PDB file of C-alpha atoms in Angstrom:
ATOM      1  CA  UNK K   1     158.657 131.478  93.353  1.00 74.00           C
ATOM      2  CA  UNK K   2     158.160 131.614  97.217  1.00 85.00           C
ATOM      3  CA  UNK K   3     161.310 132.726  99.162  1.00 92.00           C
ATOM      4  CA  UNK K   4     162.064 133.324 102.731  1.00 96.00           C
ATOM      5  CA  UNK K   5     165.485 135.152 103.387  1.00 97.00           C
ATOM      6  CA  UNK K   6     167.174 135.387 106.845  1.00 98.00           C
ATOM      7  CA  UNK K   7     170.826 135.478 107.912  1.00 98.00           C
ATOM      8  CA  UNK K   8     172.514 132.066 108.430  1.00 97.00           C
ATOM      9  CA  UNK K   9     174.058 132.758 111.744  1.00 98.00           C
ATOM     10  CA  UNK K  10     174.385 135.867 114.204  1.00 98.00           C
ATOM     11  CA  UNK K  11     176.512 136.371 117.416  1.00 98.00           C
ATOM     12  CA  UNK K  12     175.577 138.537 120.188  1.00 98.00           C
ATOM     13  CA  UNK K  13     176.632 139.151 123.793  1.00 97.00           C
ATOM     14  CA  UNK K  14     174.761 138.069 127.196  1.00 98.00           C
ATOM     15  CA  UNK K  15     172.458 140.804 128.066  1.00 98.00           C
ATOM     16  CA  UNK K  16     172.774 142.640 124.737  1.00 98.00           C
ATOM     17  CA  UNK K  17     169.813 143.358 122.297  1.00 98.00           C
ATOM     18  CA  UNK K  18     169.807 141.349 118.845  1.00 98.00           C
ATOM     19  CA  UNK K  19     167.849 141.902 115.954  1.00 98.00           C
ATOM     20  CA  UNK K  20     167.038 139.000 113.251  1.00 98.00           C
ATOM     21  CA  UNK K  21     165.850 140.137 109.935  1.00 98.00           C
ATOM     22  CA  UNK K  22     163.617 138.135 107.556  1.00 98.00           C
ATOM     23  CA  UNK K  23     162.489 139.090 103.930  1.00 98.00           C
ATOM     24  CA  UNK K  24     159.926 137.303 102.119  1.00 97.00           C
ATOM     25  CA  UNK K  25     158.212 136.851  98.844  1.00 95.00           C
ATOM     26  CA  UNK K  26     155.344 134.686  98.790  1.00 92.00           C
ATOM     27  CA  UNK K  27     152.093 133.937  96.951  1.00 88.00           C
ATOM     28  CA  UNK K  28     149.748 135.493  99.160  1.00 92.00           C
ATOM     29  CA  UNK K  29     150.076 136.469 103.043  1.00 94.00           C
ATOM     30  CA  UNK K  30     148.094 135.295 105.863  1.00 94.00           C
ATOM     31  CA  UNK K  31     150.514 136.204 108.340  1.00 95.00           C
ATOM     32  CA  UNK K  32     154.194 135.733 109.853  1.00 96.00           C
ATOM     33  CA  UNK K  33     155.475 133.490 112.356  1.00 97.00           C
ATOM     34  CA  UNK K  34     158.589 133.397 114.135  1.00 98.00           C
ATOM     35  CA  UNK K  35     159.660 129.942 115.909  1.00 98.00           C
ATOM     36  CA  UNK K  36     162.715 129.192 118.210  1.00 98.00           C
ATOM     37  CA  UNK K  37     164.368 125.732 117.797  1.00 98.00           C
ATOM     38  CA  UNK K  38     166.870 124.651 120.156  1.00 97.00           C
ATOM     39  CA  UNK K  39     169.569 122.125 118.696  1.00 95.00           C
ATOM     40  CA  UNK K  40     168.210 118.606 118.503  1.00 94.00           C
ATOM     41  CA  UNK K  41     164.576 119.656 119.481  1.00 96.00           C
ATOM     42  CA  UNK K  42     161.241 120.703 117.813  1.00 97.00           C
ATOM     43  CA  UNK K  43     160.443 124.187 116.897  1.00 98.00           C
ATOM     44  CA  UNK K  44     158.314 126.298 119.186  1.00 97.00           C
ATOM     45  CA  UNK K  45     156.028 129.031 118.586  1.00 96.00           C
ATOM     46  CA  UNK K  46     157.422 132.601 119.498  1.00 96.00           C
ATOM     47  CA  UNK K  47     154.937 135.272 117.737  1.00 95.00           C
ATOM     48  CA  UNK K  48     152.710 135.937 114.861  1.00 95.00           C
ATOM     49  CA  UNK K  49     152.097 138.999 112.918  1.00 96.00           C
ATOM     50  CA  UNK K  50     149.408 139.772 110.393  1.00 95.00           C
ATOM     51  CA  UNK K  51     149.239 143.549 110.553  1.00 95.00           C
ATOM     52  CA  UNK K  52     151.842 146.137 110.247  1.00 97.00           C
ATOM     53  CA  UNK K  53     153.696 147.318 113.366  1.00 97.00           C
ATOM     54  CA  UNK K  54     155.155 145.821 116.543  1.00 97.00           C
ATOM     55  CA  UNK K  55     153.999 143.137 118.809  1.00 94.00           C
ATOM     56  CA  UNK K  56     155.836 142.844 122.209  1.00 94.00           C
ATOM     57  CA  UNK K  57     155.878 139.697 124.370  1.00 92.00           C
ATOM     58  CA  UNK K  58     158.307 140.035 127.156  1.00 95.00           C
ATOM     59  CA  UNK K  59     161.713 139.824 126.121  1.00 97.00           C
ATOM     60  CA  UNK K  60     160.743 139.208 122.372  1.00 97.00           C
ATOM     61  CA  UNK K  61     159.431 141.708 119.982  1.00 97.00           C
ATOM     62  CA  UNK K  62     158.561 140.967 116.236  1.00 98.00           C
ATOM     63  CA  UNK K  63     158.047 143.775 113.552  1.00 98.00           C
ATOM     64  CA  UNK K  64     156.192 143.356 110.145  1.00 98.00           C
ATOM     65  CA  UNK K  65     155.911 145.552 107.291  1.00 98.00           C
ATOM     66  CA  UNK K  66     153.871 143.944 104.527  1.00 97.00           C
ATOM     67  CA  UNK K  67     154.583 146.522 101.882  1.00 96.00           C
ATOM     68  CA  UNK K  68     158.336 146.078 102.163  1.00 96.00           C
ATOM     69  CA  UNK K  69     157.944 142.010 102.669  1.00 97.00           C
ATOM     70  CA  UNK K  70     159.949 142.552 105.778  1.00 97.00           C
ATOM     71  CA  UNK K  71     159.875 141.314 109.597  1.00 98.00           C
ATOM     72  CA  UNK K  72     162.560 141.488 112.443  1.00 98.00           C
ATOM     73  CA  UNK K  73     162.711 139.756 115.549  1.00 98.00           C
ATOM     74  CA  UNK K  74     163.888 141.797 118.410  1.00 98.00           C
ATOM     75  CA  UNK K  75     165.577 139.820 121.465  1.00 98.00           C
ATOM     76  CA  UNK K  76     166.277 141.864 124.768  1.00 98.00           C
ATOM     77  CA  UNK K  77     168.629 141.070 127.683  1.00 98.00           C
ATOM     78  CA  UNK K  78     170.058 138.121 125.830  1.00 98.00           C
ATOM     79  CA  UNK K  79     170.392 135.159 128.247  1.00 98.00           C
ATOM     80  CA  UNK K  80     172.747 132.172 127.511  1.00 97.00           C
ATOM     81  CA  UNK K  81     169.368 129.990 127.211  1.00 97.00           C
ATOM     82  CA  UNK K  82     168.412 132.105 124.069  1.00 98.00           C
ATOM     83  CA  UNK K  83     171.061 130.391 121.853  1.00 98.00           C
ATOM     84  CA  UNK K  84     169.034 128.434 119.355  1.00 98.00           C
ATOM     85  CA  UNK K  85     167.768 128.832 115.886  1.00 98.00           C
ATOM     86  CA  UNK K  86     165.144 131.188 114.953  1.00 98.00           C
ATOM     87  CA  UNK K  87     162.751 130.583 112.098  1.00 98.00           C
ATOM     88  CA  UNK K  88     160.887 132.793 109.959  1.00 98.00           C
ATOM     89  CA  UNK K  89     157.735 131.380 108.320  1.00 96.00           C
ATOM     90  CA  UNK K  90     154.934 133.119 105.918  1.00 96.00           C
ATOM     91  CA  UNK K  91     151.507 131.797 105.527  1.00 94.00           C
ATOM     92  CA  UNK K  92     150.872 131.836 101.825  1.00 91.00           C
ATOM     93  CA  UNK K  93     147.516 132.369 100.064  1.00 90.00           C
ATOM     94  CA  UNK K  94     146.782 128.357 100.650  1.00 88.00           C
ATOM     95  CA  UNK K  95     147.514 128.668 104.585  1.00 90.00           C
ATOM     96  CA  UNK K  96     150.493 126.721 104.387  1.00 91.00           C
ATOM     97  CA  UNK K  97     153.722 127.784 105.784  1.00 93.00           C
ATOM     98  CA  UNK K  98     156.576 128.610 103.876  1.00 94.00           C
ATOM     99  CA  UNK K  99     159.735 128.484 106.102  1.00 96.00           C
ATOM    100  CA  UNK K 100     163.097 130.094 106.087  1.00 96.00           C
ATOM    101  CA  UNK K 101     166.348 128.324 106.792  1.00 96.00           C
ATOM    102  CA  UNK K 102     166.558 129.759 110.189  1.00 97.00           C
ATOM    103  CA  UNK K 103     169.218 132.054 111.791  1.00 98.00           C
ATOM    104  CA  UNK K 104     171.306 130.237 114.250  1.00 98.00           C
ATOM    105  CA  UNK K 105     171.952 132.530 117.280  1.00 98.00           C
ATOM    106  CA  UNK K 106     175.157 132.106 119.363  1.00 98.00           C
ATOM    107  CA  UNK K 107     175.327 134.046 122.810  1.00 98.00           C
ATOM    108  CA  UNK K 108     178.586 134.698 124.067  1.00 96.00           C
ATOM    109  CA  UNK K 109     179.176 135.681 127.679  1.00 94.00           C
TER     110      UNK K 109
ATOM    111  CA  UNK Y   1     149.984 111.730 125.958  1.00 54.00           C
ATOM    112  CA  UNK Y   2     150.259 115.573 126.297  1.00 73.00           C
ATOM    113  CA  UNK Y   3     150.730 117.289 122.921  1.00 93.00           C
ATOM    114  CA  UNK Y   4     152.201 115.357 120.163  1.00 97.00           C
ATOM    115  CA  UNK Y   5     154.162 112.292 120.197  1.00 97.00           C
ATOM    116  CA  UNK Y   6     156.157 110.771 117.315  1.00 98.00           C
ATOM    117  CA  UNK Y   7     157.579 107.269 116.931  1.00 98.00           C
ATOM    118  CA  UNK Y   8     160.382 106.103 116.268  1.00 98.00           C
ATOM    119  CA  UNK Y   9     162.686 108.794 117.803  1.00 97.00           C
ATOM    120  CA  UNK Y  10     165.451 107.527 115.531  1.00 98.00           C
ATOM    121  CA  UNK Y  11     165.916 104.798 112.715  1.00 97.00           C
ATOM    122  CA  UNK Y  12     168.412 103.291 110.446  1.00 97.00           C
ATOM    123  CA  UNK Y  13     166.823 101.644 107.449  1.00 96.00           C
ATOM    124  CA  UNK Y  14     168.191 100.006 104.380  1.00 98.00           C
ATOM    125  CA  UNK Y  15     167.538 101.589 100.984  1.00 98.00           C
ATOM    126  CA  UNK Y  16     164.394  99.977  99.406  1.00 98.00           C
ATOM    127  CA  UNK Y  17     162.610  99.104 102.662  1.00 98.00           C
ATOM    128  CA  UNK Y  18     159.300 100.255 103.821  1.00 98.00           C
ATOM    129  CA  UNK Y  19     158.884 102.398 106.806  1.00 97.00           C
ATOM    130  CA  UNK Y  20     156.220 104.214 108.672  1.00 98.00           C
ATOM    131  CA  UNK Y  21     156.782 107.074 110.997  1.00 98.00           C
ATOM    132  CA  UNK Y  22     153.822 107.367 113.536  1.00 98.00           C
ATOM    133  CA  UNK Y  23     152.414 110.733 114.774  1.00 98.00           C
ATOM    134  CA  UNK Y  24     149.452 111.165 117.547  1.00 98.00           C
ATOM    135  CA  UNK Y  25     148.216 114.123 118.901  1.00 97.00           C
ATOM    136  CA  UNK Y  26     145.739 114.639 121.910  1.00 96.00           C
ATOM    137  CA  UNK Y  27     144.711 118.167 121.215  1.00 95.00           C
ATOM    138  CA  UNK Y  28     141.880 117.353 119.140  1.00 95.00           C
ATOM    139  CA  UNK Y  29     143.586 119.640 116.397  1.00 95.00           C
ATOM    140  CA  UNK Y  30     141.755 119.400 113.293  1.00 95.00           C
ATOM    141  CA  UNK Y  31     145.087 119.930 111.015  1.00 96.00           C
ATOM    142  CA  UNK Y  32     148.240 117.919 110.708  1.00 97.00           C
ATOM    143  CA  UNK Y  33     151.258 118.145 108.646  1.00 98.00           C
ATOM    144  CA  UNK Y  34     154.759 116.337 107.894  1.00 98.00           C
ATOM    145  CA  UNK Y  35     157.896 118.255 107.381  1.00 98.00           C
ATOM    146  CA  UNK Y  36     161.159 116.946 106.641  1.00 98.00           C
ATOM    147  CA  UNK Y  37     164.205 119.228 107.688  1.00 98.00           C
ATOM    148  CA  UNK Y  38     167.725 119.150 106.211  1.00 96.00           C
ATOM    149  CA  UNK Y  39     170.647 121.087 107.114  1.00 91.00           C
ATOM    150  CA  UNK Y  40     170.700 124.547 105.472  1.00 88.00           C
ATOM    151  CA  UNK Y  41     167.395 124.262 104.146  1.00 90.00           C
ATOM    152  CA  UNK Y  42     164.068 125.514 105.822  1.00 88.00           C
ATOM    153  CA  UNK Y  43     161.145 122.994 106.657  1.00 96.00           C
ATOM    154  CA  UNK Y  44     159.729 121.563 103.882  1.00 97.00           C
ATOM    155  CA  UNK Y  45     155.985 120.454 103.954  1.00 97.00           C
ATOM    156  CA  UNK Y  46     155.521 116.888 102.733  1.00 98.00           C
ATOM    157  CA  UNK Y  47     151.994 116.077 103.165  1.00 98.00           C
ATOM    158  CA  UNK Y  48     149.171 117.833 105.440  1.00 97.00           C
ATOM    159  CA  UNK Y  49     145.437 116.954 106.417  1.00 97.00           C
ATOM    160  CA  UNK Y  50     143.223 119.642 107.015  1.00 95.00           C
ATOM    161  CA  UNK Y  51     140.632 117.457 108.685  1.00 95.00           C
ATOM    162  CA  UNK Y  52     139.945 113.637 109.391  1.00 96.00           C
ATOM    163  CA  UNK Y  53     139.691 111.901 106.152  1.00 96.00           C
ATOM    164  CA  UNK Y  54     141.202 114.346 103.787  1.00 96.00           C
ATOM    165  CA  UNK Y  55     145.015 114.883 102.849  1.00 97.00           C
ATOM    166  CA  UNK Y  56     147.045 117.048 100.539  1.00 96.00           C
ATOM    167  CA  UNK Y  57     150.232 117.323  98.970  1.00 97.00           C
ATOM    168  CA  UNK Y  58     152.988 119.674  99.975  1.00 95.00           C
ATOM    169  CA  UNK Y  59     156.086 120.849  98.388  1.00 94.00           C
ATOM    170  CA  UNK Y  60     157.998 117.693  98.519  1.00 97.00           C
ATOM    171  CA  UNK Y  61     155.149 114.820  98.277  1.00 98.00           C
ATOM    172  CA  UNK Y  62     157.126 112.201  96.147  1.00 97.00           C
ATOM    173  CA  UNK Y  63     157.806 108.822  97.770  1.00 97.00           C
ATOM    174  CA  UNK Y  64     155.744 109.536 100.732  1.00 98.00           C
ATOM    175  CA  UNK Y  65     151.976 108.628 101.773  1.00 98.00           C
ATOM    176  CA  UNK Y  66     149.796 109.588 104.511  1.00 98.00           C
ATOM    177  CA  UNK Y  67     146.244 108.551 105.856  1.00 97.00           C
ATOM    178  CA  UNK Y  68     144.083 110.524 108.122  1.00 98.00           C
ATOM    179  CA  UNK Y  69     141.502 107.642 109.468  1.00 97.00           C
ATOM    180  CA  UNK Y  70     140.775 109.621 112.705  1.00 97.00           C
ATOM    181  CA  UNK Y  71     141.267 113.224 114.193  1.00 97.00           C
ATOM    182  CA  UNK Y  72     144.568 111.730 116.316  1.00 97.00           C
ATOM    183  CA  UNK Y  73     146.782 110.056 113.947  1.00 98.00           C
ATOM    184  CA  UNK Y  74     148.676 110.851 110.806  1.00 98.00           C
ATOM    185  CA  UNK Y  75     151.082 108.296 109.716  1.00 98.00           C
ATOM    186  CA  UNK Y  76     153.639 109.041 107.134  1.00 98.00           C
ATOM    187  CA  UNK Y  77     155.052 105.796 105.047  1.00 98.00           C
ATOM    188  CA  UNK Y  78     157.973 105.565 102.852  1.00 98.00           C
ATOM    189  CA  UNK Y  79     157.086 102.859 100.381  1.00 96.00           C
ATOM    190  CA  UNK Y  80     160.751 102.371  99.147  1.00 97.00           C
ATOM    191  CA  UNK Y  81     163.308 104.329 101.032  1.00 98.00           C
ATOM    192  CA  UNK Y  82     166.226 106.025  99.220  1.00 98.00           C
ATOM    193  CA  UNK Y  83     169.281 107.693 100.716  1.00 98.00           C
ATOM    194  CA  UNK Y  84     167.782 110.981  99.880  1.00 97.00           C
ATOM    195  CA  UNK Y  85     165.264 110.735 102.473  1.00 98.00           C
ATOM    196  CA  UNK Y  86     167.535 110.929 104.976  1.00 98.00           C
ATOM    197  CA  UNK Y  87     166.504 113.756 107.155  1.00 98.00           C
ATOM    198  CA  UNK Y  88     164.568 114.589 110.369  1.00 98.00           C
ATOM    199  CA  UNK Y  89     160.850 114.416 110.016  1.00 98.00           C
ATOM    200  CA  UNK Y  90     158.609 116.498 112.208  1.00 98.00           C
ATOM    201  CA  UNK Y  91     154.716 116.233 112.372  1.00 98.00           C
ATOM    202  CA  UNK Y  92     152.750 119.065 113.639  1.00 98.00           C
ATOM    203  CA  UNK Y  93     149.035 120.055 114.327  1.00 97.00           C
ATOM    204  CA  UNK Y  94     147.066 123.278 114.489  1.00 95.00           C
ATOM    205  CA  UNK Y  95     143.584 124.161 115.361  1.00 92.00           C
ATOM    206  CA  UNK Y  96     142.726 124.763 111.671  1.00 86.00           C
ATOM    207  CA  UNK Y  97     144.399 124.390 108.414  1.00 79.00           C
ATOM    208  CA  UNK Y  98     142.330 126.794 106.713  1.00 78.00           C
ATOM    209  CA  UNK Y  99     142.560 130.014 108.827  1.00 77.00           C
ATOM    210  CA  UNK Y 100     145.372 132.243 109.343  1.00 75.00           C
ATOM    211  CA  UNK Y 101     146.973 132.845 112.878  1.00 77.00           C
ATOM    212  CA  UNK Y 102     146.791 129.181 114.219  1.00 86.00           C
ATOM    213  CA  UNK Y 103     150.175 128.231 115.511  1.00 92.00           C
ATOM    214  CA  UNK Y 104     151.452 124.810 114.595  1.00 95.00           C
ATOM    215  CA  UNK Y 105     152.590 122.450 117.638  1.00 96.00           C
ATOM    216  CA  UNK Y 106     155.262 120.352 116.631  1.00 98.00           C
ATOM    217  CA  UNK Y 107     156.402 116.599 117.732  1.00 98.00           C
ATOM    218  CA  UNK Y 108     159.777 116.085 118.923  1.00 97.00           C
ATOM    219  CA  UNK Y 109     161.042 114.528 115.363  1.00 98.00           C
ATOM    220  CA  UNK Y 110     162.103 111.324 114.031  1.00 98.00           C
ATOM    221  CA  UNK Y 111     165.501 111.080 112.781  1.00 98.00           C
ATOM    222  CA  UNK Y 112     165.848 108.702 109.782  1.00 98.00           C
ATOM    223  CA  UNK Y 113     168.893 107.481 107.987  1.00 98.00           C
ATOM    224  CA  UNK Y 114     168.956 105.386 104.930  1.00 98.00           C
ATOM    225  CA  UNK Y 115     171.689 103.469 104.004  1.00 97.00           C
TER     226      UNK Y 115
END
């Protein structure tokens, strides 16, 4: 079966750094996506990794290791507006996205 | 219109009733998707369409049907609603459904309650 695992909830302090992990087992691999979803809103795209390594985009970075079936999203200089759920999704061999349940990130002052 | 719109925003429906959720995009994207999102679960794909005139079944298609008569519109119909279909429904689109790297853009969602 196909499976995406990520922690249910994490707490971090404003100004700090947090790493959200995602492990996956899927039928084929055509890339891994991270989305941000604020409560009551739609998911919005953050990053895409298809090759091993780190992709940096401002305060957000995403890492991928295909051999380990592992990714992480790194958020630096945390702001209160970063309080949201972060969704990991893998595109399988049929180009369909398989989604994790999401990690709710709580930022404390 | 900018992006993807969905209607209605929310709806309370009696079990057994028929309901159509509407989705329209103005980005000329080829691919469109319907997901449901339930607490504690990831987004689950109901149906998808890689191009106008074609549709396919996702992970949880039972009880739902779709059509794709043109590029812009992708309605989702519940023929006879049941309480287990209570959920938040998101419509999404992407430039291509058959290529990697194409991010999906999401509509604002429809919150549906079936009593």
